CSV table of N, CA and C in Angstrom, one decimal:
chain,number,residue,atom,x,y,z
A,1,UNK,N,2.4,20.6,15.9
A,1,UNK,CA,3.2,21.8,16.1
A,1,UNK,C,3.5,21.8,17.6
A,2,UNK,N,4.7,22.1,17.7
A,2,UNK,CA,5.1,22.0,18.9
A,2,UNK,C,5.1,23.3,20.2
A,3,UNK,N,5.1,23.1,21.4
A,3,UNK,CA,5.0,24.1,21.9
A,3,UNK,C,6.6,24.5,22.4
A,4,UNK,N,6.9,25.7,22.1
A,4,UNK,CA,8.3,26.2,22.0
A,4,UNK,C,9.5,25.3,23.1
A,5,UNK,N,9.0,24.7,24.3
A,5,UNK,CA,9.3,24.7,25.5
A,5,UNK,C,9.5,23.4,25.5
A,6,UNK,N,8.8,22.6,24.1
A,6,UNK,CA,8.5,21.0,24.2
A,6,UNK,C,9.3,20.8,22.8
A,7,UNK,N,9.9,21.6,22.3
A,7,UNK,CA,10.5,21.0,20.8
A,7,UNK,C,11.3,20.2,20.9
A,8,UNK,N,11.3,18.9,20.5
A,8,UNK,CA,12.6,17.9,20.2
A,8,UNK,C,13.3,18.5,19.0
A,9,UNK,N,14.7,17.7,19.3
A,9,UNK,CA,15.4,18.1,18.3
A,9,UNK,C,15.3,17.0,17.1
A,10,UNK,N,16.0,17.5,16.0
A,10,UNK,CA,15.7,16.9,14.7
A,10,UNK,C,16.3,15.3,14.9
A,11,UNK,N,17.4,15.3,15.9
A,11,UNK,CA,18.0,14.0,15.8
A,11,UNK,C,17.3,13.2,16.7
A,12,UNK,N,16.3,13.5,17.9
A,12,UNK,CA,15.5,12.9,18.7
A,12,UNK,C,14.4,12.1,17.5
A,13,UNK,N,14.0,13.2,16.4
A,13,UNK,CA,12.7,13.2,15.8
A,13,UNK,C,13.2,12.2,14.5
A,14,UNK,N,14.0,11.8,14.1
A,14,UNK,CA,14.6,10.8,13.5
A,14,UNK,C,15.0,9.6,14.1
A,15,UNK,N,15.2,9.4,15.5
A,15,UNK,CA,15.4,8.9,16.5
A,15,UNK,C,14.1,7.9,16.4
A,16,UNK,N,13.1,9.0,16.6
A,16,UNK,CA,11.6,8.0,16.7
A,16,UNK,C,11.6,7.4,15.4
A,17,UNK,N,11.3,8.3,14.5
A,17,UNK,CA,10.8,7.3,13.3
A,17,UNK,C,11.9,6.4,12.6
A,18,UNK,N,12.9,5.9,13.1
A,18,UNK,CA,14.2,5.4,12.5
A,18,UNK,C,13.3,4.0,14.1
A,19,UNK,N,12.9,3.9,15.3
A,19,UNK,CA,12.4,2.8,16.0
A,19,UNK,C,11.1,2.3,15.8
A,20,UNK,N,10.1,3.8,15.1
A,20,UNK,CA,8.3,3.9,14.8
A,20,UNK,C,8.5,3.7,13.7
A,21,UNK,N,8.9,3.4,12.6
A,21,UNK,CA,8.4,4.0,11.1
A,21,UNK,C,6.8,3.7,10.9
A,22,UNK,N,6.2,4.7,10.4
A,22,UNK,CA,4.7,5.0,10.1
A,22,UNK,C,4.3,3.5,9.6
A,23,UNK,N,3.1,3.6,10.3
A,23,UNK,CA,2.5,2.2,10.2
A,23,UNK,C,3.0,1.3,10.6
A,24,UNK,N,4.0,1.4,11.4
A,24,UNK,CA,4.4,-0.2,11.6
A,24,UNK,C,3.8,-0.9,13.3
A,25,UNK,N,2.7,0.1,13.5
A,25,UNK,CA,2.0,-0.8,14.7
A,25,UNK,C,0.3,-1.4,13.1
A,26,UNK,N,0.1,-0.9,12.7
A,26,UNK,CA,-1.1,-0.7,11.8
A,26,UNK,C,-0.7,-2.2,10.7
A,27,UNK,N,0.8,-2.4,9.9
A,27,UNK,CA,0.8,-3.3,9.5
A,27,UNK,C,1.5,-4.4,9.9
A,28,UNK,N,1.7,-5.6,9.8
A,28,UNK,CA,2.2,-6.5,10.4
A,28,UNK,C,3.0,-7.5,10.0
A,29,UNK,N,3.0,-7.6,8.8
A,29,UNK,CA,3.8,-8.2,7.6
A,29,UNK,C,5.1,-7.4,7.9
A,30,UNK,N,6.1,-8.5,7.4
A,30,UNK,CA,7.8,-7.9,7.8
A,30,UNK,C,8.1,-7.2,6.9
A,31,UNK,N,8.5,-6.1,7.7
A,31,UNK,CA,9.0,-4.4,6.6
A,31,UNK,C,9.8,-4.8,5.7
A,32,UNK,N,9.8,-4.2,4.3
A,32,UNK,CA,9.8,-4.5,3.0
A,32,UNK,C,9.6,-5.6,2.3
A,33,UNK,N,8.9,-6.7,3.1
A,33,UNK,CA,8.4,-7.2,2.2
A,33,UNK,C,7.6,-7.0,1.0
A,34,UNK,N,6.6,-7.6,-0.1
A,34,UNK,CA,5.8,-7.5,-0.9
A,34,UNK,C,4.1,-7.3,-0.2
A,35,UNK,N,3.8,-8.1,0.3
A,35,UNK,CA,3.0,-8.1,1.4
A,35,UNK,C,3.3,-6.8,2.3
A,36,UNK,N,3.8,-6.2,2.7
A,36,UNK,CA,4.0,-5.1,3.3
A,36,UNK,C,3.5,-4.3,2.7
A,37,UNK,N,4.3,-4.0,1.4
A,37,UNK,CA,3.8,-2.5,0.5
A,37,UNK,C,2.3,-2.8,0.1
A,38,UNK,N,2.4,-4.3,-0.1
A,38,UNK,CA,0.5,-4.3,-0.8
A,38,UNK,C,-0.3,-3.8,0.5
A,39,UNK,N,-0.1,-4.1,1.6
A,39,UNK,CA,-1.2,-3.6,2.8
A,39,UNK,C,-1.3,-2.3,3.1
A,40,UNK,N,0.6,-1.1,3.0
A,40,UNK,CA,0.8,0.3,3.1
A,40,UNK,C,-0.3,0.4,1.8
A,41,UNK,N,-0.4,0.1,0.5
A,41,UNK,CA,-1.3,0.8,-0.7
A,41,UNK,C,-2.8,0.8,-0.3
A,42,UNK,N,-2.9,-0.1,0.4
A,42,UNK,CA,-4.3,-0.5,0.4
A,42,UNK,C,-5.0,0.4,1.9
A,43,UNK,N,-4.0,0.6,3.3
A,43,UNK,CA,-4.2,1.3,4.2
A,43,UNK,C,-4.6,2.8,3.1
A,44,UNK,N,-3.6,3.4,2.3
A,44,UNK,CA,-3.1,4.7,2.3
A,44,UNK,C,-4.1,4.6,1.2
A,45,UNK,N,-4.8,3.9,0.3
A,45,UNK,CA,-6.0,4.3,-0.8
A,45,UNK,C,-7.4,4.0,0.0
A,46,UNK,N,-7.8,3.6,1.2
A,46,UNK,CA,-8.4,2.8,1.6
A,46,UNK,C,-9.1,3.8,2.7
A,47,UNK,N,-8.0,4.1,3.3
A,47,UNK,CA,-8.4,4.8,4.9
A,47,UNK,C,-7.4,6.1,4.6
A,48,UNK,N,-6.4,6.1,4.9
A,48,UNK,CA,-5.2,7.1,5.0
A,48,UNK,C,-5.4,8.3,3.9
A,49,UNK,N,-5.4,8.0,2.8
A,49,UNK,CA,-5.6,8.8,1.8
A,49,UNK,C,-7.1,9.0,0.9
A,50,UNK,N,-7.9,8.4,1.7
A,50,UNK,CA,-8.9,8.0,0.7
A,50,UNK,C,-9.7,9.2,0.3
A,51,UNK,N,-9.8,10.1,0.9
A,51,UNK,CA,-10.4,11.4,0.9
A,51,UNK,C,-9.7,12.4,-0.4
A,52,UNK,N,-8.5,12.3,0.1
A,52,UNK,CA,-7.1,13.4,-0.3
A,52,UNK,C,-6.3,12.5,-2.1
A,53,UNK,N,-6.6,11.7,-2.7
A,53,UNK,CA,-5.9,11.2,-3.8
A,53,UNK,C,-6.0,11.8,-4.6
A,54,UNK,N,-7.1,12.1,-5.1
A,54,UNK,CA,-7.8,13.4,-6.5
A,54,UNK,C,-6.6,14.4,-6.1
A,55,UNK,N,-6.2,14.7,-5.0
A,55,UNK,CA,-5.3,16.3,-4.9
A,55,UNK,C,-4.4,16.1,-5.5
A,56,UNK,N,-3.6,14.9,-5.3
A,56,UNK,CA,-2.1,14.5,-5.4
A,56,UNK,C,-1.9,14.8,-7.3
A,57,UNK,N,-3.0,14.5,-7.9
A,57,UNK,CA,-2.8,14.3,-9.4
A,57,UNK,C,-2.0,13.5,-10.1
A,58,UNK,N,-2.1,12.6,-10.0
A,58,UNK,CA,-0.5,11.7,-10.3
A,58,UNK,C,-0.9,11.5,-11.7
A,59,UNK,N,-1.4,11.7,-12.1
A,59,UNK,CA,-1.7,11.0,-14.0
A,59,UNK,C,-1.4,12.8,-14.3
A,60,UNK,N,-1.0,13.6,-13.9
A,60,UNK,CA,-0.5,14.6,-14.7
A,60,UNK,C,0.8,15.3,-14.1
A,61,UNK,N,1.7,14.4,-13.9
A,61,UNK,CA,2.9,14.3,-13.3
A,61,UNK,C,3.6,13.9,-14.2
A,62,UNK,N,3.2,13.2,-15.1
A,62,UNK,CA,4.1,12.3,-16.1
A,62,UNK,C,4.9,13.4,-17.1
A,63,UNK,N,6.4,13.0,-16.2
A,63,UNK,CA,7.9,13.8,-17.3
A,63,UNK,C,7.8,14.8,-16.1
A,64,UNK,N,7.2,15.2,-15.3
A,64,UNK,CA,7.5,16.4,-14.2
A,64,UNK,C,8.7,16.1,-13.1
A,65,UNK,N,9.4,16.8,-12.9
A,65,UNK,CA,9.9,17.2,-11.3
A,65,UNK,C,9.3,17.0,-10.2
A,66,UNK,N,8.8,16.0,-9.3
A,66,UNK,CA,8.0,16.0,-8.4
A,66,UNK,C,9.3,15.2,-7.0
A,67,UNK,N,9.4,16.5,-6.2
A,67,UNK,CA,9.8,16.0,-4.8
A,67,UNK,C,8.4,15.5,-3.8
A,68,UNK,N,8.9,14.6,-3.4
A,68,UNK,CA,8.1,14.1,-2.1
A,68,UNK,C,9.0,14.2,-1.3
A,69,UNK,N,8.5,15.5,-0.4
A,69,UNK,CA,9.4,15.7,1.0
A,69,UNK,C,8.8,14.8,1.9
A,70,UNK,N,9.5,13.8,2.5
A,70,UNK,CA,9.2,13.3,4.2
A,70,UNK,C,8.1,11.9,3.1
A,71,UNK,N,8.9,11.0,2.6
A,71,UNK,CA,8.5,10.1,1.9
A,71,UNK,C,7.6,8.9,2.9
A,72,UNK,N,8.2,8.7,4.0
A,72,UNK,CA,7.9,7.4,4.7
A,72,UNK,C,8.0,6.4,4.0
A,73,UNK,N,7.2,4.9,3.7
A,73,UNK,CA,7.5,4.2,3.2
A,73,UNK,C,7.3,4.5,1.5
A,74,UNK,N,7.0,5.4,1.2
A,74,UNK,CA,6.9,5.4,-0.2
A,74,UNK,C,6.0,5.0,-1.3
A,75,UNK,N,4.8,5.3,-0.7
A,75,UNK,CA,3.5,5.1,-1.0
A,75,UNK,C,3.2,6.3,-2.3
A,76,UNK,N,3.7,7.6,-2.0
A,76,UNK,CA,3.6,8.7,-2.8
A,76,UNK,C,4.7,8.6,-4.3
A,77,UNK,N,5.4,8.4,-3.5
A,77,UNK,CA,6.6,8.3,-4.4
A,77,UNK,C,6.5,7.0,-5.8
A,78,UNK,N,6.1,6.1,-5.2
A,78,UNK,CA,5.9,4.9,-5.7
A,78,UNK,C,4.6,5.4,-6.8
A,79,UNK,N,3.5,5.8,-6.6
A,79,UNK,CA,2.5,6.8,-7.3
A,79,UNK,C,2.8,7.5,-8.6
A,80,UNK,N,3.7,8.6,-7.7
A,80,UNK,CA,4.2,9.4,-9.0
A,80,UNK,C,4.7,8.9,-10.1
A,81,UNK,N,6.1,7.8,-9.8
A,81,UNK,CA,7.1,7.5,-10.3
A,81,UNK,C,6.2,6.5,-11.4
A,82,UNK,N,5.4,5.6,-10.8
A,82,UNK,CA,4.8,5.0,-11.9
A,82,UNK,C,4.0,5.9,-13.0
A,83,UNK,N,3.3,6.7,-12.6
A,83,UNK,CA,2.8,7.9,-13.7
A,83,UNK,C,3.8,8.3,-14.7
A,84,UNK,N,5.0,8.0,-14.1
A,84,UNK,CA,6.3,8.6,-15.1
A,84,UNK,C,6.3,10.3,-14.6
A,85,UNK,N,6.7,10.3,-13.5
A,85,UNK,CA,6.8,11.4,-12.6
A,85,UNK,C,8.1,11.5,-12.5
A,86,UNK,N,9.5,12.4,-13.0
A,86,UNK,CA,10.7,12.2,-12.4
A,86,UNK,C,11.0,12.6,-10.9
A,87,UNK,N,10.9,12.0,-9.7
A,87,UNK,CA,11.0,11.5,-8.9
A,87,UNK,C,11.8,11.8,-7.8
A,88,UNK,N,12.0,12.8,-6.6
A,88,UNK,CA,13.0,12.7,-5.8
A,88,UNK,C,12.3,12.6,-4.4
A,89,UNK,N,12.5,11.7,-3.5
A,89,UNK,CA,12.0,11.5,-2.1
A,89,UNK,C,13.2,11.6,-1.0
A,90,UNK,N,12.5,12.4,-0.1
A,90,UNK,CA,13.6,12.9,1.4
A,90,UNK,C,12.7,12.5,1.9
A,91,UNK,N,13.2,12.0,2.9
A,91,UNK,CA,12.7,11.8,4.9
A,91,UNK,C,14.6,11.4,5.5
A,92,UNK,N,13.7,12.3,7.0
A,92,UNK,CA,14.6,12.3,7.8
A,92,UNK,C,15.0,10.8,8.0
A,93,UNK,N,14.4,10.1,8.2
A,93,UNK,CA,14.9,8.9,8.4
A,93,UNK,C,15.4,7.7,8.1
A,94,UNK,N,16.6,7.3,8.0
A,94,UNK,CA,17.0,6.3,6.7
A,94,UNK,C,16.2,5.2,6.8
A,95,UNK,N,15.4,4.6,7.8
A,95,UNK,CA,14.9,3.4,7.9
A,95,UNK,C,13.5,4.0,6.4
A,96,UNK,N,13.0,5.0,6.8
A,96,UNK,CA,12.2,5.2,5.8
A,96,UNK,C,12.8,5.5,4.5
A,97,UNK,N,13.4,5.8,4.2
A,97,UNK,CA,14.7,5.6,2.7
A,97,UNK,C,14.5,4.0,2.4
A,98,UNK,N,15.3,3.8,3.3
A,98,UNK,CA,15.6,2.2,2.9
A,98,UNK,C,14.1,1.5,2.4
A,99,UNK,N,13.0,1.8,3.1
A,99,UNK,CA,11.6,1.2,2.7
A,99,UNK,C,11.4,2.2,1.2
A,100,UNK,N,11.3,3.1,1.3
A,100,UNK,CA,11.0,3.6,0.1
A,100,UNK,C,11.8,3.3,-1.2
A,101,UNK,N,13.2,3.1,-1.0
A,101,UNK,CA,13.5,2.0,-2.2
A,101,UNK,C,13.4,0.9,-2.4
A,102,UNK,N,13.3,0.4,-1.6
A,102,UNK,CA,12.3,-0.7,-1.4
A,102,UNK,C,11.4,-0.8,-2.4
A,103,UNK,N,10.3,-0.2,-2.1
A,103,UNK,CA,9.3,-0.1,-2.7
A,103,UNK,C,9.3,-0.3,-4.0
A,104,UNK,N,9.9,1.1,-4.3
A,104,UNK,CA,10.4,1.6,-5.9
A,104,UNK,C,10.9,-0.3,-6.1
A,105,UNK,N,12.2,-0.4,-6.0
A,105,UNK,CA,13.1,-2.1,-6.6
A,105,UNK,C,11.4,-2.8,-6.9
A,106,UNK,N,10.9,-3.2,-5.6
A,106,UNK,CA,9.6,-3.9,-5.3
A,106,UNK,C,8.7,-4.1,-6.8
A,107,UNK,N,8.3,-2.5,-7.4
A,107,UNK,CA,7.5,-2.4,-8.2
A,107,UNK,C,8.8,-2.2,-9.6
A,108,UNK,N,9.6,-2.6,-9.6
A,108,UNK,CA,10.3,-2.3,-11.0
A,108,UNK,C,10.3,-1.1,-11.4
A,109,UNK,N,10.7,0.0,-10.0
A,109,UNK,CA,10.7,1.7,-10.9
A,109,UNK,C,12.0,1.9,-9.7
A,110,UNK,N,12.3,3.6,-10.4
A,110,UNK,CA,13.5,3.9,-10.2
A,110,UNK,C,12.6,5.5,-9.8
A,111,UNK,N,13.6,5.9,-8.9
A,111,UNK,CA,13.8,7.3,-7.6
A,111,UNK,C,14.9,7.7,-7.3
A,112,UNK,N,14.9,8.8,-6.8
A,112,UNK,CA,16.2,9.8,-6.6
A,112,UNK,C,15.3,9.1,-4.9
A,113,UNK,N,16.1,8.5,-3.9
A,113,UNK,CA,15.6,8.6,-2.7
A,113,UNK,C,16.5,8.7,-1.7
A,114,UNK,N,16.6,9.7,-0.9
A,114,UNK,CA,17.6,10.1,0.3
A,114,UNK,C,17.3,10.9,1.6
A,115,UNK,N,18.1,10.4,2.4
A,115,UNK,CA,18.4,11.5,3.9
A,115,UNK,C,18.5,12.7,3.8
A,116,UNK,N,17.6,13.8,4.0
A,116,UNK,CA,17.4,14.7,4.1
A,116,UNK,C,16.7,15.7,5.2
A,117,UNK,N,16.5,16.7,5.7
A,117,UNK,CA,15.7,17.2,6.1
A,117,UNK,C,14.9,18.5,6.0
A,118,UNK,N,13.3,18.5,6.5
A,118,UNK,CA,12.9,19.7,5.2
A,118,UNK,C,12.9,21.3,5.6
A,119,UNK,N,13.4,21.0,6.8
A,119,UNK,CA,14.2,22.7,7.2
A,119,UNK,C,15.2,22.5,6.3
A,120,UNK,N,16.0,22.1,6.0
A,120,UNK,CA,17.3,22.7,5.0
A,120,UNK,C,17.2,21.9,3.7
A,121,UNK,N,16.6,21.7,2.9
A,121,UNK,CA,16.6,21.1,1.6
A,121,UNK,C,17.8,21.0,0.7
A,122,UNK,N,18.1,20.1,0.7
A,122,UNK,CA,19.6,20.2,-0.7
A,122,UNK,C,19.2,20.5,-2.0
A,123,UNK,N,18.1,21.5,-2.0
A,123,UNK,CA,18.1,21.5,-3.5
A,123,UNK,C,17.9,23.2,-3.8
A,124,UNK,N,18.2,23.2,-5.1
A,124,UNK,CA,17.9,24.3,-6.0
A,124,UNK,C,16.8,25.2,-5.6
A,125,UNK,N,16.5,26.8,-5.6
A,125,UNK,CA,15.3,27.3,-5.8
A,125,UNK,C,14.8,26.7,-7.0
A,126,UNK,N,13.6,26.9,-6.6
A,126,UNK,CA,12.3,26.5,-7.7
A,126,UNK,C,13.1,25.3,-9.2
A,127,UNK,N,13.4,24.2,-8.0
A,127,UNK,CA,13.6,22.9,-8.7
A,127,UNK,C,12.8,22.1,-9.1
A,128,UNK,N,11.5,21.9,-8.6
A,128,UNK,CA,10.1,21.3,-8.9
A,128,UNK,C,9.3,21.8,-9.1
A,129,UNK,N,8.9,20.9,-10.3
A,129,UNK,CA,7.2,21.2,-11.1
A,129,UNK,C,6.2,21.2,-9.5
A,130,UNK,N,6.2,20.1,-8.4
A,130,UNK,CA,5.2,19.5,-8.1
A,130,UNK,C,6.2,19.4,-6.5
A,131,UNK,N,5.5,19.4,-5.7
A,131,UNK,CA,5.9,19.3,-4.3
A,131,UNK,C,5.1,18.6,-3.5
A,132,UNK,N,5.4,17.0,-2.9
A,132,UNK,CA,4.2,16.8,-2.2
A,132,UNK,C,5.0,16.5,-0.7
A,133,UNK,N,3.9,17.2,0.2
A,133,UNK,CA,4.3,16.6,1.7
A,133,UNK,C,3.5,16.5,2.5
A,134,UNK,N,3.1,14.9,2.9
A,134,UNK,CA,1.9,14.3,3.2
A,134,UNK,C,2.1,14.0,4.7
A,135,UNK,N,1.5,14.9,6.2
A,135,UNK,CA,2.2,14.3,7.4
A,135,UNK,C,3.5,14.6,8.0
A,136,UNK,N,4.0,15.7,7.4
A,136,UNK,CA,5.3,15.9,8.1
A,136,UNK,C,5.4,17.2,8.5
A,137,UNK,N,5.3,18.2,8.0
A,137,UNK,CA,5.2,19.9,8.4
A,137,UNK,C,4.6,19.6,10.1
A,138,UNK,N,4.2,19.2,10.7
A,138,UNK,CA,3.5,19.5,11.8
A,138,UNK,C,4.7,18.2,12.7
A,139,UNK,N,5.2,17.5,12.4
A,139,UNK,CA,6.6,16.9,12.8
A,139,UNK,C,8.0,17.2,13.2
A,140,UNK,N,8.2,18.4,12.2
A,140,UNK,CA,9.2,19.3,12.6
A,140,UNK,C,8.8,20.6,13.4
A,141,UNK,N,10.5,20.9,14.4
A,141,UNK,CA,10.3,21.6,14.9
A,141,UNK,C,10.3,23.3,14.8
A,142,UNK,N,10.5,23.4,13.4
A,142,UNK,CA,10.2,24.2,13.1
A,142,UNK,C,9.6,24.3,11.4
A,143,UNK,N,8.0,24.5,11.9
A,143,UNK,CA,7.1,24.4,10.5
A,143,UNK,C,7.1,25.2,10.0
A,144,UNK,N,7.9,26.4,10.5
A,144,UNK,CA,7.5,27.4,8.8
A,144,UNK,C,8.6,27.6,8.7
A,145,UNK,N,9.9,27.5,9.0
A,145,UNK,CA,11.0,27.5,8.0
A,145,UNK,C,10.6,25.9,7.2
A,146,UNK,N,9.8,25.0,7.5
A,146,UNK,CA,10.1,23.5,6.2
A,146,UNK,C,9.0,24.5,5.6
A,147,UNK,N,8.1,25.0,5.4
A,147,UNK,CA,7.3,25.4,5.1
A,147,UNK,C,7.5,26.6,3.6
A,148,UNK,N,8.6,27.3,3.9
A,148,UNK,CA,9.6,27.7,3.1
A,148,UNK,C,10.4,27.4,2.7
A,149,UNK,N,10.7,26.2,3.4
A,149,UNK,CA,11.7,25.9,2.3
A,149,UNK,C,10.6,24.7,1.2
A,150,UNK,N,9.9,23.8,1.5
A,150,UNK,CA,9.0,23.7,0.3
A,150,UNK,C,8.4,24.9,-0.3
A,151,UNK,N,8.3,26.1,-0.1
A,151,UNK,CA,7.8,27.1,-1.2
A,151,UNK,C,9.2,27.1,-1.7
A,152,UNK,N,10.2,27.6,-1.4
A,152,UNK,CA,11.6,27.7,-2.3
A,152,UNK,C,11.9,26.9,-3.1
A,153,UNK,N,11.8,25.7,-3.0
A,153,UNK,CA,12.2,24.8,-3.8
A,153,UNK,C,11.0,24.4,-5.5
A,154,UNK,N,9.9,24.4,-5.5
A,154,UNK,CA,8.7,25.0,-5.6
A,154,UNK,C,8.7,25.4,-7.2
A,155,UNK,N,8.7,25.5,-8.3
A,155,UNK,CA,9.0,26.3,-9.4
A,155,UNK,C,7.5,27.2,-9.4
A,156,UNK,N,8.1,28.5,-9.3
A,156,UNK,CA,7.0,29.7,-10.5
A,156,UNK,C,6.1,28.6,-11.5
A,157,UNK,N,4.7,28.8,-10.6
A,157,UNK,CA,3.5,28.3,-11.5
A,157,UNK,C,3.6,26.7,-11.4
A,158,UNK,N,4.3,26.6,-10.3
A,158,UNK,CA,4.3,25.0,-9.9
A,158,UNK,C,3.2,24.7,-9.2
A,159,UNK,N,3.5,23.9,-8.1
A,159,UNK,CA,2.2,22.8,-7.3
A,159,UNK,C,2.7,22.6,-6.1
A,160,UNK,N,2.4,22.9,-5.0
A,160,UNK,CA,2.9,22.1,-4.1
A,160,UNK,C,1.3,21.7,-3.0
A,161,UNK,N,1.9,20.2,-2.5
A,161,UNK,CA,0.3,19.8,-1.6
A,161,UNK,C,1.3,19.1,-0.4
A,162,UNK,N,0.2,19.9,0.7
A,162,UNK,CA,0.9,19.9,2.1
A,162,UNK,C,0.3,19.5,2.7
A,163,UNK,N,0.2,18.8,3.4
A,163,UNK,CA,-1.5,17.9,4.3
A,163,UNK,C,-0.9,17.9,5.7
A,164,UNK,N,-1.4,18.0,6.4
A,164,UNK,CA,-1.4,17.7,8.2
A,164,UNK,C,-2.7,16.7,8.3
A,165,UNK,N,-2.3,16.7,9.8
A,165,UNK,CA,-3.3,15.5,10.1
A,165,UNK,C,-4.6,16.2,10.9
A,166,UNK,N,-5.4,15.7,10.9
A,166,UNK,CA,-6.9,16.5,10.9
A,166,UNK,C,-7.4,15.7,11.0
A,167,UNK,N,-8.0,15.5,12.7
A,167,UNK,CA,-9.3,14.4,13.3
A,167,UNK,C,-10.2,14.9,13.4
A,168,UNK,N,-10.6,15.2,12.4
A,168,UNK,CA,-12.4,15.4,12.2
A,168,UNK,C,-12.9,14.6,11.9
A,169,UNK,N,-14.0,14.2,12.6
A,169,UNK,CA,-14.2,12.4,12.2
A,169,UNK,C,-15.4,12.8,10.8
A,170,UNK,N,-15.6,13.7,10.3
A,170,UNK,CA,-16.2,13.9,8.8
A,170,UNK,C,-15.4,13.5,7.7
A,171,UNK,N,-13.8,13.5,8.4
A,171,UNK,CA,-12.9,13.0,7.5
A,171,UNK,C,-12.7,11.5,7.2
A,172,UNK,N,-12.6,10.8,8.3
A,172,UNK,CA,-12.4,9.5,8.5
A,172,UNK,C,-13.6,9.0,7.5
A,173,UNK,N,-13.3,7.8,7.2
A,173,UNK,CA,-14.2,6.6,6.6
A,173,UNK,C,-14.3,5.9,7.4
């Protein structure tokens, strides 16, 4: 979260992750490869997520609505979608798009996956069963309008799981 005085703008903050995409000091294999995504699953079930997976629920997603806002390479999305999760993924960044279909082709599944950003959402009130956004609320520069706009989007008696990053070393493995 940014301090008022220090906010980048959204095109700076797509700027980075369109030169950084997540993980790419961490893996080393060439982006989209097969080898790539097998190392992103294995970081993100291993270390990254290893704590937090039970939340996500993916085996009761199957036929639901589930956006993953702020996809990155598509570790979540790839998840759901295999559960038989009907599927939509946004991030600001097309480099992360482009990896996240990736992915999807990669593993033989299909996604709604696009350029988006989660202050202004292109979608519907309460269009999702299921909302996941893992690492990015604390990215933009303004976190509680994305913050509402994943509750808006959201369906009455839905789900939504919001994670920030939190160095508590009780957390780490």
């Amino acid at each position: 979260i940014y301090a008022e005085a220090n906010k980048p703008t959204i095109a700076e903050i797509r700027s980075f992750w369109d030169k950084y995409p997540i993980y790419s000091k961490e893996i080393k294999s060439k982006q989209g490869t097969r080898k790539f995504f097998e190392e992103i699953a294995k970081l993100k079930e291993n270390e990254v997520e290893r704590y937090a997976l039970h939340l996500y629920r993916f085996s009761e997603a199957s036929g639901k609505k589930v956006l993953d806002a702020g996809c990155g390479p598509g570790f979540l999305t790839k998840a759901y979608t295999s559960y038989g999760a009907k599927v939509t993924a946004i991030d600001l960044s097309p480099v992360a798009v482009r990896l996240t279909r990736e992915f999807l082709r990669s593993a033989n599944l299909k996604g709604k996956v696009q350029v988006a950003n989660i202050e202004k959402l292109p979608f519907a009130d309460e269009n999702f069963d299921q909302v996941v956004c893992h690492g990015v609320v604390h990215h933009t520069p303004d976190y509680q309008k994305a913050i509402s706009e994943l509750a808006r989007v959201t369906k009455k008696g839905g789900r939504a799981v919001v994670a920030v990053y939190f160095l508590n070393f009780w957390l780490r493995p």
